[in-house]
Short mmCIF file of C-alpha atoms in Angstrom, two decimals:
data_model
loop_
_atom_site.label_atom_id
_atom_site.label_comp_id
_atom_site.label_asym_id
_atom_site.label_seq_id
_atom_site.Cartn_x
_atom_site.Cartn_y
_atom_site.Cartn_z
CA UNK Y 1 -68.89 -23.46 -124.23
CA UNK Y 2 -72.03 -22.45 -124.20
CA UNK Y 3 -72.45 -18.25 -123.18
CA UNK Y 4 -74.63 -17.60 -120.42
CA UNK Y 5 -75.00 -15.12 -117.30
CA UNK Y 6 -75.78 -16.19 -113.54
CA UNK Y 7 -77.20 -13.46 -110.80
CA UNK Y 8 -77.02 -12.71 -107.39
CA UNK Y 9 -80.23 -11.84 -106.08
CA UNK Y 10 -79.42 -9.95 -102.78
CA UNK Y 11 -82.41 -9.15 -100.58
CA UNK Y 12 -82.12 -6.59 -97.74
CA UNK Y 13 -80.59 -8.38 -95.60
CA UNK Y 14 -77.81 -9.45 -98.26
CA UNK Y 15 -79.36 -13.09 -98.11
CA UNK Y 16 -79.13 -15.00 -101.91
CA UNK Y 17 -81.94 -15.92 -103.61
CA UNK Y 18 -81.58 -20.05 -104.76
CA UNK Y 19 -83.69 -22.39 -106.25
CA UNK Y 20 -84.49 -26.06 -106.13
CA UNK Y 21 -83.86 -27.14 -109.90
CA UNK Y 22 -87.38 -28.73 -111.27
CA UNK Y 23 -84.95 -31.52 -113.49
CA UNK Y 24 -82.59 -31.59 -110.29
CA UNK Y 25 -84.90 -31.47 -107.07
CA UNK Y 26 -82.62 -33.85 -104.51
CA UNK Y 27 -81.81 -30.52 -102.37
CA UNK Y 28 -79.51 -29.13 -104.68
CA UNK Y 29 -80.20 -25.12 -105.04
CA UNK Y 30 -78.88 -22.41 -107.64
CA UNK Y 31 -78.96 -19.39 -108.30
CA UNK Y 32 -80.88 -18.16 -111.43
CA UNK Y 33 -78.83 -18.50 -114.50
CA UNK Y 34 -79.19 -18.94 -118.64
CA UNK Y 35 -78.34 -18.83 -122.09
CA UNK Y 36 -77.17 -15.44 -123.65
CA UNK Y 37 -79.12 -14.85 -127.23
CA UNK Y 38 -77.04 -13.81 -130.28
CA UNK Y 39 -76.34 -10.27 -130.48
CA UNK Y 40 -78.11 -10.05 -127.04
CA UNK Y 41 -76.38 -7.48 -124.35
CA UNK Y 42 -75.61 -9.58 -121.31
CA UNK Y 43 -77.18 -6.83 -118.72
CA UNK Y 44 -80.34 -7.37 -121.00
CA UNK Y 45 -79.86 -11.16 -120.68
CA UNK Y 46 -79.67 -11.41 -117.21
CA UNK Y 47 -82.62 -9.10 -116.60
CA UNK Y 48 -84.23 -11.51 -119.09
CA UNK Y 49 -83.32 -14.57 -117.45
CA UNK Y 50 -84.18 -13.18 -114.04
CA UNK Y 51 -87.36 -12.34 -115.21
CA UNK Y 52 -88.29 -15.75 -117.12
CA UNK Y 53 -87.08 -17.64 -114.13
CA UNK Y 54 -87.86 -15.57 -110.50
CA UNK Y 55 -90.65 -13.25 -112.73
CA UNK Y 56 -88.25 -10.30 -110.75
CA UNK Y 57 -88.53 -7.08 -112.61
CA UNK Y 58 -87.70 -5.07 -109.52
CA UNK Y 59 -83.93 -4.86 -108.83
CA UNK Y 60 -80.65 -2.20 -108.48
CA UNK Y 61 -77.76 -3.49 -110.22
CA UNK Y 62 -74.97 -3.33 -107.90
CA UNK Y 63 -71.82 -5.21 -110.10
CA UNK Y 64 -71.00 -6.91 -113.17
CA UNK Y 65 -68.26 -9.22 -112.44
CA UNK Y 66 -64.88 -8.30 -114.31
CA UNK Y 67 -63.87 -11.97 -115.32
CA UNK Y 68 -65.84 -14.88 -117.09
CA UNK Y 69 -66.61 -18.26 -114.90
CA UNK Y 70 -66.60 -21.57 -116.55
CA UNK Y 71 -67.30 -25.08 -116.25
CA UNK Y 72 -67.38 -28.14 -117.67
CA UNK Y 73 -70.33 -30.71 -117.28
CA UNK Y 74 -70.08 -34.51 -116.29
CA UNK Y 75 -69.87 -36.67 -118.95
CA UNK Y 76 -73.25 -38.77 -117.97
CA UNK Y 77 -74.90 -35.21 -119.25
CA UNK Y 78 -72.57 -33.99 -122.01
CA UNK Y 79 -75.25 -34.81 -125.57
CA UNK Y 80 -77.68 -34.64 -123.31
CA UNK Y 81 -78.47 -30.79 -122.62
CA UNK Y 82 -78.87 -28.16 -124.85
CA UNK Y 83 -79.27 -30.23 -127.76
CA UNK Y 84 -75.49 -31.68 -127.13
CA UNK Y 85 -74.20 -28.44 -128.73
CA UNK Y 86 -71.72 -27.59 -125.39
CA UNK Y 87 -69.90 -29.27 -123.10
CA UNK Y 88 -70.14 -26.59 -120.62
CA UNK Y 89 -70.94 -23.09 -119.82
CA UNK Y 90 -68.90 -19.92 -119.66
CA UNK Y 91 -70.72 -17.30 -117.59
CA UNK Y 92 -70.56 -13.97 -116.85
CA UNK Y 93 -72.06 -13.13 -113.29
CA UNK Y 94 -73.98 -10.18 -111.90
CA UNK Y 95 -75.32 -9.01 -108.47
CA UNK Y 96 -78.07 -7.37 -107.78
CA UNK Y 97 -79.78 -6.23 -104.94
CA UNK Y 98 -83.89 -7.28 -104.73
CA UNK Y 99 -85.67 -4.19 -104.43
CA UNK Y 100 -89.31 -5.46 -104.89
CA UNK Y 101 -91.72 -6.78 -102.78
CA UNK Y 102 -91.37 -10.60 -101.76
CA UNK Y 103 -95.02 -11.01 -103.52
CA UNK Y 104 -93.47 -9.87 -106.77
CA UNK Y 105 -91.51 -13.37 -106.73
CA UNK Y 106 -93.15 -16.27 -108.87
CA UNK Y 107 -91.21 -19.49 -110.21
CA UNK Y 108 -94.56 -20.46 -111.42
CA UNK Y 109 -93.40 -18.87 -114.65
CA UNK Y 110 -94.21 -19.87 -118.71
CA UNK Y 111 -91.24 -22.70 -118.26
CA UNK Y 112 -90.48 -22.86 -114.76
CA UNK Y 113 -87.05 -24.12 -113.96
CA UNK Y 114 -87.58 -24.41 -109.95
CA UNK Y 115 -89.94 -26.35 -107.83
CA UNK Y 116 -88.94 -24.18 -104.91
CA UNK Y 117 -87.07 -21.10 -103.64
CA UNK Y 118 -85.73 -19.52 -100.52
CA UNK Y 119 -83.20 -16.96 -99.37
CA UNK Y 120 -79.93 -18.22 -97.72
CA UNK Y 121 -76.95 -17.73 -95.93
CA UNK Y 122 -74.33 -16.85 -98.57
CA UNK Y 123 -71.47 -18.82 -96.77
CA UNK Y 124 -74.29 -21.93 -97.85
CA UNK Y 125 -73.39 -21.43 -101.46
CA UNK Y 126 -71.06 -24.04 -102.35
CA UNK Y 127 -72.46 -26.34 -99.95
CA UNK Y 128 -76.00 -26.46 -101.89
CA UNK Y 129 -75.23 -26.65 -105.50
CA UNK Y 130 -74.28 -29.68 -107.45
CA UNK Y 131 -70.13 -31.11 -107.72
CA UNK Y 132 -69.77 -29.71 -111.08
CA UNK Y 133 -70.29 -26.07 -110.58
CA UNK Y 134 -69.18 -25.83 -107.15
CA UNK Y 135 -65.78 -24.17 -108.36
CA UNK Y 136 -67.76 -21.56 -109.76
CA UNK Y 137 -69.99 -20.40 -106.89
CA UNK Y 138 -66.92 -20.54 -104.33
CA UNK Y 139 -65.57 -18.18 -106.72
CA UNK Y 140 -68.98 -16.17 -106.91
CA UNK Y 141 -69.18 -16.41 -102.94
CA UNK Y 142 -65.50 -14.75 -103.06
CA UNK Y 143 -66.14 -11.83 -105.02
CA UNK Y 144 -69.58 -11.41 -103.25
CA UNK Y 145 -67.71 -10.86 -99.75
CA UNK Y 146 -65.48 -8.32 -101.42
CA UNK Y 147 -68.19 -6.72 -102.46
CA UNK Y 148 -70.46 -6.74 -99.19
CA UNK Y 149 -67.47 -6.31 -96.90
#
């Protein structure tokens, strides 16, 4: 499995930052995620990713999750991402709380990954992300209303 982080991006209104997927743009959203670096820390990693994806420098880290999330892909797309080196992803997630200005957000970035982006509900989670992760944001959505509440 592939190592990777995935973040929350609360904004004040604890609504959740998503994106519509560039290589995936039939209305399925997620939330920014990516590939941990060897020897890389994972807060610096998701700050990274964050950054390369949203171009969000501007946040207050609020928790680190306390267990790993995994999942497997679909076999139509195992060979066919990252180089066929994983059949999946184990992730370690973050929220964050979005404490720049909405102006400060640009997925026009060196390699954008989304087309699109918009803050939601965070109930709408599960609903808007495709069949093979869905597991793992019910799960994120379930530690997020601990948090919140």
């Amino acid at each position: 499995l592939r190592i990777g982080v995935g973040i929350v991006v609360l904004n004040s209104k604890n609504k959740v930052f998503v994106g519509k997927r560039k290589d995936n743009p039939f209305d399925k959203w997620q939330m920014p995620q990516g590939g941990v670096e060897p020897n890389e820390l994972l807060l610096i990693a998701m700050k990274r990713e964050l950054e390369e994806e949203t171009s969000i420098k501007n946040i207050e880290v609020l928790k680190e999750f306390n267990r790993w999330l995994e999942y497997e892909l679909p076999r139509n797309l195992i060979g066919k991402i990252w180089q066929g080196k994983y059949r999946g992803q184990k992730q370690k997630w973050f929220i964050v709380k979005f404490t720049g200005i909405e102006s400060e957000i640009n997925i026009n970035t060196k390699f954008p990954e989304f087309i699109e982006w918009k803050w939601i509900d965070m109930n709408l989670l599960p609903s808007l992300i495709v069949n093979f992760k869905k597991h793992v944001y019910k799960d994120v959505l379930n530690e997020l209303k601990k948090f919140i509440n």
